[in-house]
CSV table of C-alpha atoms in Angstrom, one decimal:
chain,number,residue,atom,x,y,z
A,177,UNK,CA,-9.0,9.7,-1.5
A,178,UNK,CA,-12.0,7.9,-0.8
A,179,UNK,CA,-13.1,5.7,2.2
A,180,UNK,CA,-16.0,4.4,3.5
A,181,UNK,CA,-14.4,5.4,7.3
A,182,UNK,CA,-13.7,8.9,6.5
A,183,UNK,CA,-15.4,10.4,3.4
A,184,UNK,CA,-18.2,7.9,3.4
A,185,UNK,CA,-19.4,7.9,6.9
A,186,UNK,CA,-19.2,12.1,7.0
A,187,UNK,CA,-21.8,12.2,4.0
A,188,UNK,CA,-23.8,9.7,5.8
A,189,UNK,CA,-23.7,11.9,8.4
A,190,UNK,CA,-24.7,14.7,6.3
A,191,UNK,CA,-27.5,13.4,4.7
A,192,UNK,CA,-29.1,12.3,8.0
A,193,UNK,CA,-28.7,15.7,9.8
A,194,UNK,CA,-29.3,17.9,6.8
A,195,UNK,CA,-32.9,15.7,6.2
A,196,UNK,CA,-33.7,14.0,2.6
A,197,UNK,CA,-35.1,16.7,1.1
A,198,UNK,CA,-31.8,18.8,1.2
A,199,UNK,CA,-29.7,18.3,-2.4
A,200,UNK,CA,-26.1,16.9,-1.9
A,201,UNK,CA,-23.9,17.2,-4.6
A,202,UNK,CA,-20.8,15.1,-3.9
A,203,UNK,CA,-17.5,15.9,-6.1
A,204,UNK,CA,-16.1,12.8,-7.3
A,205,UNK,CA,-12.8,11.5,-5.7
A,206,UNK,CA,-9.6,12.7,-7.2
A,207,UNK,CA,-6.9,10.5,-7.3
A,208,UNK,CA,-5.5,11.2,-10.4
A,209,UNK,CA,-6.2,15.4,-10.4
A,210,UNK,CA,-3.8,16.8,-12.4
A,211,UNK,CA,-2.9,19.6,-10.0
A,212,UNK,CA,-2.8,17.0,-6.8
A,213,UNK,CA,0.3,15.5,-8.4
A,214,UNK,CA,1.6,19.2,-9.6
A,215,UNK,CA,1.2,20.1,-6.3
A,216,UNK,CA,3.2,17.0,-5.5
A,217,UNK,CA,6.0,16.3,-8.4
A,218,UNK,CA,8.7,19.5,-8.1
A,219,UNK,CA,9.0,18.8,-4.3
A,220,UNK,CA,9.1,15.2,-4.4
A,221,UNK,CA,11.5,14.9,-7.9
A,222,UNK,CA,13.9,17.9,-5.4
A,223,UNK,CA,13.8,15.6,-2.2
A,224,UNK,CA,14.9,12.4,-4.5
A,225,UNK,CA,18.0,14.9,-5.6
A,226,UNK,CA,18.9,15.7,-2.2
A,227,UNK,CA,18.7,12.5,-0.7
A,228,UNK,CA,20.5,11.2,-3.6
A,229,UNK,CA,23.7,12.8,-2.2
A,230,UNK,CA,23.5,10.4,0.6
A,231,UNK,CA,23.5,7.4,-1.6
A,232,UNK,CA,20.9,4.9,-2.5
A,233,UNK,CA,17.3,6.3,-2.4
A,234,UNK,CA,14.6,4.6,-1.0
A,235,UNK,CA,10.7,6.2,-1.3
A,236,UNK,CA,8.1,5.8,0.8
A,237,UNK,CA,4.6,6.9,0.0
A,238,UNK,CA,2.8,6.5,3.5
A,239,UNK,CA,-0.5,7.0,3.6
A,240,UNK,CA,-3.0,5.9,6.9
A,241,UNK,CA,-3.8,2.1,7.0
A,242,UNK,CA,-6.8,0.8,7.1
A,243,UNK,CA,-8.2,-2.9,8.4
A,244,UNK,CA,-7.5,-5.4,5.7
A,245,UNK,CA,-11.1,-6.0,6.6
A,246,UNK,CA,-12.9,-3.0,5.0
A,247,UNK,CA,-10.8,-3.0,1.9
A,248,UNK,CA,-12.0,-6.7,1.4
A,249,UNK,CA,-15.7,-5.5,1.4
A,250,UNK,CA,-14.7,-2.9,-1.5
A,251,UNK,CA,-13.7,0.6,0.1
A,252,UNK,CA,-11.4,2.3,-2.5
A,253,UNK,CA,-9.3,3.7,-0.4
A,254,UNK,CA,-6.0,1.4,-1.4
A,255,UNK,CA,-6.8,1.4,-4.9
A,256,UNK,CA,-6.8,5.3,-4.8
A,257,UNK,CA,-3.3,5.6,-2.8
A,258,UNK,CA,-1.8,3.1,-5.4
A,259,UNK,CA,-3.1,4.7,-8.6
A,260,UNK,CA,-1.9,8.3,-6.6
A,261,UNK,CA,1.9,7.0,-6.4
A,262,UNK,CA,1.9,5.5,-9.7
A,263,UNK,CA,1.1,8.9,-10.9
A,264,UNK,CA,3.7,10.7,-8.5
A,265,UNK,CA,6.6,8.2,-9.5
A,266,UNK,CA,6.2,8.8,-13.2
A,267,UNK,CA,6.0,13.0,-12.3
A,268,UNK,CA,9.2,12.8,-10.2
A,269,UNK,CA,10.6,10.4,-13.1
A,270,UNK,CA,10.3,13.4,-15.6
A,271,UNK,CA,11.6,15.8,-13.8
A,272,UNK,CA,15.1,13.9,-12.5
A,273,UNK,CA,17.3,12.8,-15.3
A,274,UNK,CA,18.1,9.5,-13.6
A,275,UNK,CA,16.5,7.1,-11.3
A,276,UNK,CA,19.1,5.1,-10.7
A,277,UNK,CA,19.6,3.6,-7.2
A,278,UNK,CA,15.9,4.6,-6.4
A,279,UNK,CA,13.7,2.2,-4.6
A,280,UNK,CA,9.8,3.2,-4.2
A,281,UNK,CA,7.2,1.4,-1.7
A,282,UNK,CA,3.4,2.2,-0.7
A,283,UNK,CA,3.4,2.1,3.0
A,284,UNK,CA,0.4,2.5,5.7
A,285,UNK,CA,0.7,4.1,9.2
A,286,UNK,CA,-1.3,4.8,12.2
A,287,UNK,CA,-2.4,1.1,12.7
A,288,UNK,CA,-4.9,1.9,15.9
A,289,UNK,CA,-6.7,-1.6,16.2
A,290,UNK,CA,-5.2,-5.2,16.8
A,291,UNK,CA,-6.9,-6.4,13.7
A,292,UNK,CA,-4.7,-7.7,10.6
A,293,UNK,CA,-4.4,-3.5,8.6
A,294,UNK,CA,-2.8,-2.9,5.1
A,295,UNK,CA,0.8,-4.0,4.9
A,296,UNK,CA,3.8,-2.9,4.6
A,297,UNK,CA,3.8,-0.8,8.3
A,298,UNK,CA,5.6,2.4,7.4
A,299,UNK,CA,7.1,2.2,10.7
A,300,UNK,CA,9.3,-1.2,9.9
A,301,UNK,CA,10.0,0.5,6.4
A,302,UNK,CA,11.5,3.1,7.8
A,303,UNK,CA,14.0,1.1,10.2
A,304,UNK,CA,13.8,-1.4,8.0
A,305,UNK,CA,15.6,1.2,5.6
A,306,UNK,CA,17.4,3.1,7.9
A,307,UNK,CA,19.1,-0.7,8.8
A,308,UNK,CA,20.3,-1.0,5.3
A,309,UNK,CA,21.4,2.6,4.7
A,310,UNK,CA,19.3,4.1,2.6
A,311,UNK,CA,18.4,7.8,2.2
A,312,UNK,CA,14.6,8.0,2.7
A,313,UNK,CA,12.4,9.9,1.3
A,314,UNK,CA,9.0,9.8,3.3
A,315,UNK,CA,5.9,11.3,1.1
A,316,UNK,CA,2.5,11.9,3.0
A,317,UNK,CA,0.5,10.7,0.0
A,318,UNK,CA,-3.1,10.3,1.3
A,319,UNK,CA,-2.6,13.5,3.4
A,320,UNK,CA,-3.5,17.1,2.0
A,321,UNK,CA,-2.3,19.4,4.8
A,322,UNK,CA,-0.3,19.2,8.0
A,323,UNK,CA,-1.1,18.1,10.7
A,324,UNK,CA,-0.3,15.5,13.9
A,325,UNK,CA,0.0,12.4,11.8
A,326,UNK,CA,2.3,14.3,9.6
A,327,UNK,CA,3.9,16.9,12.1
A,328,UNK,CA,4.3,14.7,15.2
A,329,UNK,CA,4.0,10.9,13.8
A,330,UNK,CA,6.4,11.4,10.8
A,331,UNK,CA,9.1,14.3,11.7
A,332,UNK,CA,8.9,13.2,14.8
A,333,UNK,CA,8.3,9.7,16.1
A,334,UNK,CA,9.4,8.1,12.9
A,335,UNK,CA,12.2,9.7,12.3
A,336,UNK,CA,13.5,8.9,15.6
A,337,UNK,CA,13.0,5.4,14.9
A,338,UNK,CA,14.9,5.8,11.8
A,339,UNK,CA,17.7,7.6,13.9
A,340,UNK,CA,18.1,4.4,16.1
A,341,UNK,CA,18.3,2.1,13.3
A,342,UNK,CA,21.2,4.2,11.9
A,343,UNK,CA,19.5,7.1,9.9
A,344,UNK,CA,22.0,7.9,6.7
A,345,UNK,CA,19.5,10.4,4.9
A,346,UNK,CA,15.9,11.7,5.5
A,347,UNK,CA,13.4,13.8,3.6
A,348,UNK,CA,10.2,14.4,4.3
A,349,UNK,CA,7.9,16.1,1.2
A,350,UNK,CA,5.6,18.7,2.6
A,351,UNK,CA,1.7,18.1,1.6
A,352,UNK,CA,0.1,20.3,-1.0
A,353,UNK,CA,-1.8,22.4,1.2
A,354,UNK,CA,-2.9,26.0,-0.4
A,355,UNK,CA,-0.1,25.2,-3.9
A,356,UNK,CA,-1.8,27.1,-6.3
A,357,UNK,CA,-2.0,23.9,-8.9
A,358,UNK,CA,-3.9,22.2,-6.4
A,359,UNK,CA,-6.5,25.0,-5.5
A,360,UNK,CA,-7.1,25.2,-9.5
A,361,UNK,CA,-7.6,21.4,-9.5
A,362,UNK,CA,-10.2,21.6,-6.9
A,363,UNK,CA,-11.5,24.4,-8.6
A,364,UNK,CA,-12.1,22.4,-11.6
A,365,UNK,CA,-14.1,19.8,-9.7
A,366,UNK,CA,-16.4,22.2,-8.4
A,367,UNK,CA,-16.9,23.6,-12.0
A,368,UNK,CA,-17.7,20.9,-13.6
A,369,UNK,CA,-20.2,19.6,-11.6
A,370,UNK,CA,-22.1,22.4,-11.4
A,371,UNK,CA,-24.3,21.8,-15.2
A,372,UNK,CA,-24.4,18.3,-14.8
A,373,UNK,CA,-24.2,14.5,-13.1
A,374,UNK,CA,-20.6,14.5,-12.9
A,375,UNK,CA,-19.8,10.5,-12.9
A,376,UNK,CA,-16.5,9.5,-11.4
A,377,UNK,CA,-13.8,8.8,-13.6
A,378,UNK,CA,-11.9,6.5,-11.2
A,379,UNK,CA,-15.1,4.1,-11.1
A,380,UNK,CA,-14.7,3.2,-7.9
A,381,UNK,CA,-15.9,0.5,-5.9
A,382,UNK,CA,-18.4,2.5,-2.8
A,383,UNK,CA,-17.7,5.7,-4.8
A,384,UNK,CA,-20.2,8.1,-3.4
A,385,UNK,CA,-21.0,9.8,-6.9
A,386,UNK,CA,-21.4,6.2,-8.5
A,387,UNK,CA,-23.9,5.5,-6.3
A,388,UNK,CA,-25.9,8.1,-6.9
């Protein structure tokens, strides 16, 4: 994924430290990378399967917020989680013979300012859904690897919360880390922009490679 705050800032970065006359070749975002939702689908469709056990399943692709503010001036950001669970949903759908009974909801966490951020707060999803007994099924979608906003703020803190509201079920789908699908994809990216201007697909809104 794509923001101005994360991805965009760090090349500005770059570019100033590294001087003007250094070449930057930025790989276009990659939302929609085949082997990101590889990497994603066969652990995802088996935590729906599980949870399903429980009862009625309810998914939450949590991803970190953002200020409502800065995805009004055009970052990509949401866009790019959205298009990335769309993709995810209809994997998971074709690998699991039934959906039945499964509920699925974009969700933003680590709200860290007292601004207005993205909504809904994947906190109040999660007690929201522990409240109504649901099995949930938490999926780190705008995260690549582990770390303390999956490790500590989801398996931990969350969960508790769910726990108080009256947990029935909880999964939580591992990011894709080193899967070999997702390596490959990466791989790919770097490939093909190698002999030429690699435009991105996505045409994004800020998109680094767009603008250049």
């Amino acid at each position: 994924m794509f923001s101005t705050t994360t991805s965009g800032s760090s090349l500005a970065e770059w570019r100033k430290l590294a001087g003007a006359d250094k070449e930057l070749r930025v790989l276009c975002c990659h939302p929609l990378l085949e082997g990101l939702v590889e990497a994603w689908a066969d652990p995802l469709a088996a935590a729906i399967h599980r949870a399903r056990a429980a009862g009625p399943v309810r998914v939450l692709f949590t991803a970190h917020g953002l200020p409502e503010r800065v995805i009004a001036k055009g970052d990509p950001y949401a866009w790019q989680v959205e298009r990335t669970a769309e993709a995810l949903r209809a994997a998971a759908e074709a690998r699991l013979d039934s959906l039945d009974g499964v509920d699925w909801r974009v969700t933003w966490q680590s709200r860290a300012t007292p601004e207005k951020w993205l909504e809904p707060d994947t906190e109040a999803e999660v007690e929201a859904g522990a409240r109504e007994g649901l099995a949930l099924v938490l999926v780190p979608i705008a995260f690549v690897s582990e770390h303390s906003e999956t490790l500590v703020e989801l398996d931990i803190e969350y969960r508790a919360v769910a726990e108080r509201a009256g947990l029935v079920s909880w999964e939580r789908v591992p990011t894709p880390g080193a899967a070999p699908s997702y390596i490959e994809g990466l791989a790919e990216l770097v490939l093909d922009s190698r002999p030429r201007k690699r435009l991105c697909p996505m045409s994004c809104t800020g998109c680094p490679v767009v603008a250049r």
